[in-house]
Structures are given as structure tokens and as C-alpha cells.
Tab-separated table of C-alpha atoms (C1' of nucleotides) in Angstrom:
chain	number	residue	atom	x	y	z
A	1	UNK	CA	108.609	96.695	93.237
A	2	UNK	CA	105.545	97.894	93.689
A	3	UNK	CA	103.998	97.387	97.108
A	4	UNK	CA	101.957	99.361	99.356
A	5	UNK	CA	103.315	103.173	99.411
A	6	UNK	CA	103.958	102.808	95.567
A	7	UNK	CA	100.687	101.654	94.918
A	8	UNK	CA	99.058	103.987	97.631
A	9	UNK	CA	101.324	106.864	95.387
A	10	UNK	CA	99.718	105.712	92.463
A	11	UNK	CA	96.524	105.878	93.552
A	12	UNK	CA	96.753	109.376	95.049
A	13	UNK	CA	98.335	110.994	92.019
A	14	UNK	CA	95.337	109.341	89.619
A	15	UNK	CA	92.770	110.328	91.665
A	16	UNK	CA	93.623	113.593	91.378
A	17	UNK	CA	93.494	113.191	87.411
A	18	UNK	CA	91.112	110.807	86.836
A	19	UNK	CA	87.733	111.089	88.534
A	20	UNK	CA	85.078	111.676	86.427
A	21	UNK	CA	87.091	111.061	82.976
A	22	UNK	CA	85.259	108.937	80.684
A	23	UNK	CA	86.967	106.652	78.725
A	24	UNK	CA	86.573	107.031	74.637
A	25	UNK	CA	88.871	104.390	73.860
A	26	UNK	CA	91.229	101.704	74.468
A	27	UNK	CA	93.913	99.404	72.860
A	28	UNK	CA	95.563	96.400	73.853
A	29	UNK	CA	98.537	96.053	72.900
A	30	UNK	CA	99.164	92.364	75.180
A	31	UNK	CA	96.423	90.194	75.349
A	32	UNK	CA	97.798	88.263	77.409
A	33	UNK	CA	97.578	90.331	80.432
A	34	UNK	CA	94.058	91.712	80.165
A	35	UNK	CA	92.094	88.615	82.161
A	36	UNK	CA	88.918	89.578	80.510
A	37	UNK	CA	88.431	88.294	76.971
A	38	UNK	CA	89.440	91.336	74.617
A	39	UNK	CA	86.351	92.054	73.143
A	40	UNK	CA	83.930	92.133	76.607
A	41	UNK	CA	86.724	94.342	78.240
A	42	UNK	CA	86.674	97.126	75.482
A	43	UNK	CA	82.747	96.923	75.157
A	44	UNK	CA	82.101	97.024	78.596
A	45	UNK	CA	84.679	99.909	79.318
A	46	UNK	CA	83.932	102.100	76.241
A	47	UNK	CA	81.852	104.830	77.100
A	48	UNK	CA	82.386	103.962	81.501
A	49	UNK	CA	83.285	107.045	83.257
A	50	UNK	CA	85.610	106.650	86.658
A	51	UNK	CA	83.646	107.584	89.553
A	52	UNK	CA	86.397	106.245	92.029
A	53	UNK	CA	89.644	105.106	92.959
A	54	UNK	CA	90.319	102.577	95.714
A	55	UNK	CA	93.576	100.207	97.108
A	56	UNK	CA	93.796	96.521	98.939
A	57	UNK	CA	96.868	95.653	99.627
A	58	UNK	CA	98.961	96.205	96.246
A	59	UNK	CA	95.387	95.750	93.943
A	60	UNK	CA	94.097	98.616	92.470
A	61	UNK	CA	90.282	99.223	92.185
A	62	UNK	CA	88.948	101.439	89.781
A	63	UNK	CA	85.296	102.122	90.004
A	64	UNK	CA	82.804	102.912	87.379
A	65	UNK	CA	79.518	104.169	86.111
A	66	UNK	CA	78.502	101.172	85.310
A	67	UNK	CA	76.769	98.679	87.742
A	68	UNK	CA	78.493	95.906	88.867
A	69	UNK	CA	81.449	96.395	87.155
A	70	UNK	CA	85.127	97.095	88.384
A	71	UNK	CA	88.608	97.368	87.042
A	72	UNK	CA	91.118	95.590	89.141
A	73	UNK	CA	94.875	96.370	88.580
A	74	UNK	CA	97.675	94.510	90.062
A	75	UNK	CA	101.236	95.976	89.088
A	76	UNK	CA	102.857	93.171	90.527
A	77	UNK	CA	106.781	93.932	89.894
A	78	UNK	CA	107.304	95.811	87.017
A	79	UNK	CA	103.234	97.608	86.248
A	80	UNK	CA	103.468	101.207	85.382
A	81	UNK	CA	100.033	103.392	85.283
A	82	UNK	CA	101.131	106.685	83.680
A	83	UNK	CA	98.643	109.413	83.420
A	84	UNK	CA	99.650	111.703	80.673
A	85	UNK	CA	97.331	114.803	79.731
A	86	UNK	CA	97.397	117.097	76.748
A	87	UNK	CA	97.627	120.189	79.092
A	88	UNK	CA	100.248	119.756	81.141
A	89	UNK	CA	102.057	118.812	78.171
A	90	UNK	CA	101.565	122.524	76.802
A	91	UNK	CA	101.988	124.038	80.256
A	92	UNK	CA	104.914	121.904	80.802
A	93	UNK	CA	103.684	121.116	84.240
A	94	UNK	CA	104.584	117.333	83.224
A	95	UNK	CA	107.999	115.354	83.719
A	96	UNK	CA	107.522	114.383	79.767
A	97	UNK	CA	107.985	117.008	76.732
A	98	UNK	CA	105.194	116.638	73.984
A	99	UNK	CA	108.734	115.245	72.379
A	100	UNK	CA	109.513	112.829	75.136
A	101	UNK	CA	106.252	111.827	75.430
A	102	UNK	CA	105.641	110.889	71.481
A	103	UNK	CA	109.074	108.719	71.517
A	104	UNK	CA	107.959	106.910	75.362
A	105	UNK	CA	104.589	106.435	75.174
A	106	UNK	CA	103.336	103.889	73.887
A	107	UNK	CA	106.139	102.064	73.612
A	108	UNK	CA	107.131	98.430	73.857
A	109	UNK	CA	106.346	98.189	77.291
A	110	UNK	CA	102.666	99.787	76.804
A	111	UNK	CA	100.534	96.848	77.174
A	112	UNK	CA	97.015	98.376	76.973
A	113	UNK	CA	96.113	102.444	76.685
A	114	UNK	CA	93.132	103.843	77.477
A	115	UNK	CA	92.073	107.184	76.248
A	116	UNK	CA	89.392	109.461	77.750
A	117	UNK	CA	87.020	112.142	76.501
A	118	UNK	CA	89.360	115.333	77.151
A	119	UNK	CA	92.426	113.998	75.028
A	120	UNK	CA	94.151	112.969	77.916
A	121	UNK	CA	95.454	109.020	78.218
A	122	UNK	CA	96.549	106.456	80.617
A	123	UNK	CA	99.209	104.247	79.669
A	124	UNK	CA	99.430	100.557	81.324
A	125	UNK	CA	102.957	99.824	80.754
A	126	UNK	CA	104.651	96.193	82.239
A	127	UNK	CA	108.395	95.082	81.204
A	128	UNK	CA	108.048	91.506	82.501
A	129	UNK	CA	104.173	91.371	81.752
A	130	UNK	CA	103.171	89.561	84.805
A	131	UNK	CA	101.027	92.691	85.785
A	132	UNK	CA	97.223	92.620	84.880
A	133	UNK	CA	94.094	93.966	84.124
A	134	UNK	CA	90.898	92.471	84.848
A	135	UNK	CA	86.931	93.527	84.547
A	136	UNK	CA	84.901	91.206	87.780
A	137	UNK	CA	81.435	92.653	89.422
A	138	UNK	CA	80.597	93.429	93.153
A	139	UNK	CA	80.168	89.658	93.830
A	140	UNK	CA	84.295	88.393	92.549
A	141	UNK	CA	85.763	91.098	94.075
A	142	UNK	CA	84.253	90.860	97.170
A	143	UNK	CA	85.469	86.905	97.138
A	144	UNK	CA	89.008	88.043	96.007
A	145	UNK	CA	89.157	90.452	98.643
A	146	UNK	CA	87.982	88.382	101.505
A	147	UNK	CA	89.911	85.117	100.280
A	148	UNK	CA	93.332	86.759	99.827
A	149	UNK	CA	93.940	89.990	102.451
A	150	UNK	CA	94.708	90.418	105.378
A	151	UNK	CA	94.001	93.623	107.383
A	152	UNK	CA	95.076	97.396	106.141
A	153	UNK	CA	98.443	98.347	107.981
A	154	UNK	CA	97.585	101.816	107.622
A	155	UNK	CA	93.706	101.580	108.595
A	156	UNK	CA	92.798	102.708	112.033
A	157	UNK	CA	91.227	99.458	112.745
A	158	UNK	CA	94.729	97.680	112.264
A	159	UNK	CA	94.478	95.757	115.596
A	160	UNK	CA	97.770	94.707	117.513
A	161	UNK	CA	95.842	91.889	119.121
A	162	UNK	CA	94.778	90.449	115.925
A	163	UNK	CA	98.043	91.029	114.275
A	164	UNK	CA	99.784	89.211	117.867
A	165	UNK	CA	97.214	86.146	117.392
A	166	UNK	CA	98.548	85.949	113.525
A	167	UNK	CA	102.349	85.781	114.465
A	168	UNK	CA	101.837	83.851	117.922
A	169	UNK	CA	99.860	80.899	115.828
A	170	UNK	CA	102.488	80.168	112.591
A	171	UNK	CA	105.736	78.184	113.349
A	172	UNK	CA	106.861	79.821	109.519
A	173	UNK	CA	109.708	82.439	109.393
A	174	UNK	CA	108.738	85.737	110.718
A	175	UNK	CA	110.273	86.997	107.388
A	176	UNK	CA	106.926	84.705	105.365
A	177	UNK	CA	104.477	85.366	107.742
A	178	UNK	CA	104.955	89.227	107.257
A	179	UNK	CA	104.963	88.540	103.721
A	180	UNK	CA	101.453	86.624	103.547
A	181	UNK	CA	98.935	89.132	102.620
A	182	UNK	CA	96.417	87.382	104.690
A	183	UNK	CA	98.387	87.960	108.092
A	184	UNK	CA	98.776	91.707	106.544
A	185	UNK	CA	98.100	93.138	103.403
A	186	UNK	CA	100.635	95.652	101.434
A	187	UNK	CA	103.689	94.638	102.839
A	188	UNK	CA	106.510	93.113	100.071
A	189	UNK	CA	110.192	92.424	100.297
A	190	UNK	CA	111.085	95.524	100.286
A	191	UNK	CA	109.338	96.489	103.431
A	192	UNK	CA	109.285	93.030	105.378
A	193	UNK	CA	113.206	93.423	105.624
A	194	UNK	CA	113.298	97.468	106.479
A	195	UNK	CA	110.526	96.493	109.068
A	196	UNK	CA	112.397	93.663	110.981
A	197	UNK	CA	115.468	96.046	111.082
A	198	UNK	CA	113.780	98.775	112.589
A	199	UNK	CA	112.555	96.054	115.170
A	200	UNK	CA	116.014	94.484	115.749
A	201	UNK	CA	114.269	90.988	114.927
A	202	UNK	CA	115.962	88.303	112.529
A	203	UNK	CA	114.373	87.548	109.235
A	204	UNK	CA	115.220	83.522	110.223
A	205	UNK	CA	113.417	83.832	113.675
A	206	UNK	CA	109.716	81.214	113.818
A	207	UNK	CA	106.945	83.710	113.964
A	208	UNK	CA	105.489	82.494	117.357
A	209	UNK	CA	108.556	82.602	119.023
A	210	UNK	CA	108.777	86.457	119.142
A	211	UNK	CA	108.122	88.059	122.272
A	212	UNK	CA	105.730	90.240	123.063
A	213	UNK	CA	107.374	93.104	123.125
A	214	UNK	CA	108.862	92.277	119.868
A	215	UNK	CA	106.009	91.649	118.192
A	216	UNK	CA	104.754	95.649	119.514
A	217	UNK	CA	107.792	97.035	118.231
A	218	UNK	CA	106.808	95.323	114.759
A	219	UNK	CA	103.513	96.627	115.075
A	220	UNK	CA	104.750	100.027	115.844
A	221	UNK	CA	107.496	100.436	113.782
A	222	UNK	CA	105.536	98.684	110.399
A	223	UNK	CA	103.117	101.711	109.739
A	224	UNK	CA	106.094	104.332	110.447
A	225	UNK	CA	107.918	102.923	108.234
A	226	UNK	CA	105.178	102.719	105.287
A	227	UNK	CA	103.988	105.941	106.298
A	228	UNK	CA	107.225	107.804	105.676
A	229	UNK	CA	107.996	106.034	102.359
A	230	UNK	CA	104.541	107.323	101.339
A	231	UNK	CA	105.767	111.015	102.029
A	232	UNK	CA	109.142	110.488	100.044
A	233	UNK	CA	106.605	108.945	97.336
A	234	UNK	CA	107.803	105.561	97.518
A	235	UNK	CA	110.603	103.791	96.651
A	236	UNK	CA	112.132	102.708	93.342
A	237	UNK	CA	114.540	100.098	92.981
A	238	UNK	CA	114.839	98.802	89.504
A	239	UNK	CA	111.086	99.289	87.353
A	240	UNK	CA	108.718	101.724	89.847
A	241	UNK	CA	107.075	104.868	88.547
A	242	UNK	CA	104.295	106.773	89.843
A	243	UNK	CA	101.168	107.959	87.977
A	244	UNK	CA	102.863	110.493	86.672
A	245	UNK	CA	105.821	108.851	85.564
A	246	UNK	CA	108.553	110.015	88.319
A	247	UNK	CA	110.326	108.053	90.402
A	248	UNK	CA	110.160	107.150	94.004
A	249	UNK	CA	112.455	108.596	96.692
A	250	UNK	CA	112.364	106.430	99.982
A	251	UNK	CA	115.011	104.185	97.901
A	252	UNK	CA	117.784	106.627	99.764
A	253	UNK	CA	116.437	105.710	102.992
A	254	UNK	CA	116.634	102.107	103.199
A	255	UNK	CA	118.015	101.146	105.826
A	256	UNK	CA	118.949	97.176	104.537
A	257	UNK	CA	117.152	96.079	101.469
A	258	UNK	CA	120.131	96.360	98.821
A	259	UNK	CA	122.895	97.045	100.754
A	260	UNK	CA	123.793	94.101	101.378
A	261	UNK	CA	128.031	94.481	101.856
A	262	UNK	CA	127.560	97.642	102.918
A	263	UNK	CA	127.971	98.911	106.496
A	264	UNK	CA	125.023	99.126	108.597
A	265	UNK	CA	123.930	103.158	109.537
A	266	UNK	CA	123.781	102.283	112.699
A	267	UNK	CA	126.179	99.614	113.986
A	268	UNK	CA	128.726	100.031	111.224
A	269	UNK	CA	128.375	96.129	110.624
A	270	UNK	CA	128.702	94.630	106.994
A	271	UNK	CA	125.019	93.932	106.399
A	272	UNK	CA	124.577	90.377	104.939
A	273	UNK	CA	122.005	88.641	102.065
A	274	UNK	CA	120.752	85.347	102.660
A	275	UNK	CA	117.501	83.676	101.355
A	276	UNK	CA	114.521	82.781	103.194
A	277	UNK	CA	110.940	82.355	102.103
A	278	UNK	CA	112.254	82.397	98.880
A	279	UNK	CA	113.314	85.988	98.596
A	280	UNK	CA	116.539	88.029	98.927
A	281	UNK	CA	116.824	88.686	103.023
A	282	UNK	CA	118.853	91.671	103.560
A	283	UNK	CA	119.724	92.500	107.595
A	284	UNK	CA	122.332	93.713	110.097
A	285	UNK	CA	123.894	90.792	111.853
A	286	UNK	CA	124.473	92.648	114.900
A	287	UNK	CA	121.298	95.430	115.096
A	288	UNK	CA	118.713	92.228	114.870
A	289	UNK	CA	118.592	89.759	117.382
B	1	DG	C1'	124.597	80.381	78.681
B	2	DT	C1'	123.831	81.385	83.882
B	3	DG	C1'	122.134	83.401	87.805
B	4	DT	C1'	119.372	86.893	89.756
B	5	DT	C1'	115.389	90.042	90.511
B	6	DT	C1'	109.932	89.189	93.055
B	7	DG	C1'	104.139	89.049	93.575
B	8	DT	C1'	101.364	85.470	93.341
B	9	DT	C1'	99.633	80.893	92.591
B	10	DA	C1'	100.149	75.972	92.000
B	11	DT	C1'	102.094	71.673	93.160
B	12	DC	C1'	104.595	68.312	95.670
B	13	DA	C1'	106.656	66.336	99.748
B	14	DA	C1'	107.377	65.720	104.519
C	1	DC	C1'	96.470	70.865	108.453
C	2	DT	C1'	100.871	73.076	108.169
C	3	DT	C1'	104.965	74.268	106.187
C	4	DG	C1'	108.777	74.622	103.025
C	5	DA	C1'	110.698	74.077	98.792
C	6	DT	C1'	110.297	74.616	94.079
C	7	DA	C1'	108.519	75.897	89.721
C	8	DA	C1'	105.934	78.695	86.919
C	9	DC	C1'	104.959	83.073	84.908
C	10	DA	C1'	107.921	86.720	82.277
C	11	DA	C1'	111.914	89.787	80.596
C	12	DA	C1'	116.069	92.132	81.320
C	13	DC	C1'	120.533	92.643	82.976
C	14	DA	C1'	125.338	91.683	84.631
DNA sequence: GTGTTTGTTATCAA
DNA sequence: CTTGATAACAAACA
């Protein structure tokens, strides 16, 4: 599942590849997930060149030459953006053979593919399609940002007090209010249950009930944790590549989410499942209080 | 055929 | 207004 260090992975490994490409062409392969009508989004990307490369929360925002105009991509659980160029391919600097790469790409899963100037391409690939792609100007995306996230986990502005007011006002499930992207944008299931392990807190306690010292250790212990699955490159579970096509490799160092059954690293307890908030809960009965 | 996986939104009920 | 529960979306897998 994509969510923020897989997205902020993505991100990092396309900007290194795509700034200043321009694109020469595109299919779509799904209609469905392309939220633009078909022929607007290949007229008004044709001939754009990608001057940058930004991230809220899990939504990708790729900006262009053009004025006003911005290509949002949310990978939602199963989006893949692969960056494939001819180069590498003849270097072999690339995880995919010329061979590999002819059989995988595109393949059933490629639901649109754009291809730029130099030869290169970039394949949008979703299993479940519930990914999407979607053209808006300065004025939408400013009202999609404001209306739907929260504040940057990872930004130096991310204010404990702020974050303290969010959890001290909702009587929800710690375990939902951490997942609302308004309270704090980024985090997913993944993360929500690694977070509240590494702060000893149960997934079932109400959000204002947490004590202040619990809530710091959340703070604290929230951007540590997404920081280091950034530096293993993220973590895949089931469908998550990176822009390059590779795997994540924080999935070795979770700590609860999918172990359920298994004994806890630090206790030795049989970590349980339940669900809550509508989501698989995985914790340590005895670490989290 | 059944249950399970989850990001996000919509809808209904209390 | 708040919250939770549930479904919907969508496809694969055990």
C-alpha cells in the first residue's frame, strides 16, 4: 500500500528522471481511471514538458509548462509509476532486461503510458484500478488540498500543539483519527499500527483520552518511524513498486502490521488482529497499554 | 462461492 | 455536529 514513504520514494526516484522530459505521447489503456475526459487529457498533455515534481499526503503533483495546469496522481493501493528509459536498458543500469521489459511493460495492468521526447516512457500501471489520473488548474488543486489534508508529518512546521489540539478534541479511536488525513496527512494502515506500537498506545483507545505524554511519544516516534522506512525505500506488502520498478524494504522491519500470530520482538507476546475503523489492527497485547 | 486486502468517498443511523 | 458502521469502487488470491 502505498502511503507516505512509498509515495515520497516515488517521487524522489522520478524526479531524478523526469524533469524537463517532454511528453510526445500517451495512451490510455483504462478510461476509466483517467478523471479527465480522454480527449482534453491527451491534448492538453501532448507537447507539456515536466518542470516539477511535488507530494501531499499520498497525491502526487506533477507540474508542467503549461499554465494552470497540473497532473495529480493518487496510487491509492495497488498504482505503480514505472520509469523505464532506453539507456539504462542498454547499460543495464535497470532492474528490467530490454527482454523483461518488452514481455512487462505494458501489460494488463498498464492503464495509461506516457512517452517522452528522448524514447524513454512512464508506465501507470494499477491491478485493482482504483488509482487515478487527473488534469485540474491552480484553483481545484488548491481546494483539494486545503479541503482534504492535514499537516506534513515530515515538514518542519509539523506542530505538536496543533497535532495535541487534533487528538485532545475527537472522542473516535486513536487508530481513525491517525488515519484521517485532515488530523495528518500520509499516514495509512500500515504506519498508524507500527506508530501506536512504537508508542505503547492501543489501537481501541478514544483519541482524547491519551495523555500527554502519550500523545509526545506519538508525535515523536511518527516521523522516526516514516523517516526510516523512507531510507529502506519503503515498504512492500502485496502490490508496491517504486519508480523504478523495485521493491520496498522496510517490510522486514515491521514491527506489527502482518504478524499478527507471531511473537512480538520485544515482549515475546503473540501479537493479535482485530478490526477497528474498518481496517486490519495489528498490535502487541502486552507492549501497548 | 467466500472472505480478505485498503484509500477514499458516500450514505445512513444513532 | 459527531461518530461509527457499512457499502461502494475494483481485482486477485487463498
Amino acid at each position: 500500500m502505498p502511503e507516505l514513504p512509498e509515495v515520497e520514494t516515488v517521487r524522489r526516484d522520478l524526479l531524478k528522471v523526469l524533469l524537463g522530459q517532454k511528453i510526445t505521447a500517451l495512451k490510455i489503456f483504462s478510461a476509466s481511471i483517467v478523471k479527465t475526459a480522454p480527449a482534453t487529457f491527451s491534448k492538453k498533455l501532448k507537447g507539456a514538458t515536466i518542470t516539477a515534481l511535488k507530494r501531499r499526503g499520498k497525491l502526487l503533483i506533477i507540474e508542467l509548462d503549461r499554465p494552470n495546469l497540473f497532473l495529480l496522481v493518487h496510487l491509492k493501493m495497488t498504482g505503480q509509476l514505472i520509469y523505464l528509459s532506453p539507456a539504462a536498458l542498454i547499460t543495464g543500469g535497470h532492474t528490467f532486461s530490454e527482454a523483461e521489459r518488452k514481455r512487462e511493460f505494458p501489460n494488463r495492468h498498464t492503464r495509461v503510458s506516457f512517452t517522452f521526447a528522448d524514447g524513454s516512457h512512464l508506465f501507470f500501471n494499477d491491478l485493482r484500478k482504483f488509482a487515478y489520473l487527473k488534469l485540474v488548474d491552480k484553483e481545484a488543486l488548491d481546494k483539494i488540498i486545503a479541503s482534504n489534508y492535514g499537516p506534513e508529518p515530515l515538514d518542519k512546521n509539523f506542530s505538536h500543539d496543533l497535532f495535541a489540539a487534533s487528538l485532545k478534541k475527537s472522542s473516535r479511536s486513536i487508530k481513525a483519527v491517525l488515519l484521517d488525513q485532515k488530523v495528518i496527512a500520509g499516514l495509512g494502515n500500515i504506519y498508524v499500527d507500527e506508530a501506536l506500537f512504537a508508542a505503547g498506545i492501543l489501537p481501541d483507545r478514544v483519541s482524547k483520552s491519551l495523555k500527554p505524554a502519550e500523545v509526545s511519544k506519538l508525535f515523536k516516534v511518527i516521523p522516526e518511524i516514516l523517516k526510516k522506512s523512507l531510507k529502506y525505500r519503503g515498504t512492500t506488502f502485496r502490490n508496491y513498486l517504486d519508480g523504478r520498478g523495485r521493491s520496498g524494504n522496510f517490510s522486514k522491519q515491521l514491527q506489527v502490521y502482518g504478524r499478527d500470530g507471531e511473537k512480538c520482538y520485544h515482549c515475546q507476546e503473540t501479537l493479535k488482529k482485530i478490526r477497528l475503523a474498518g481496517r486490519g489492527t495489528h498490535y502487541c497485547p502486552k507492549c501497548q497499554k
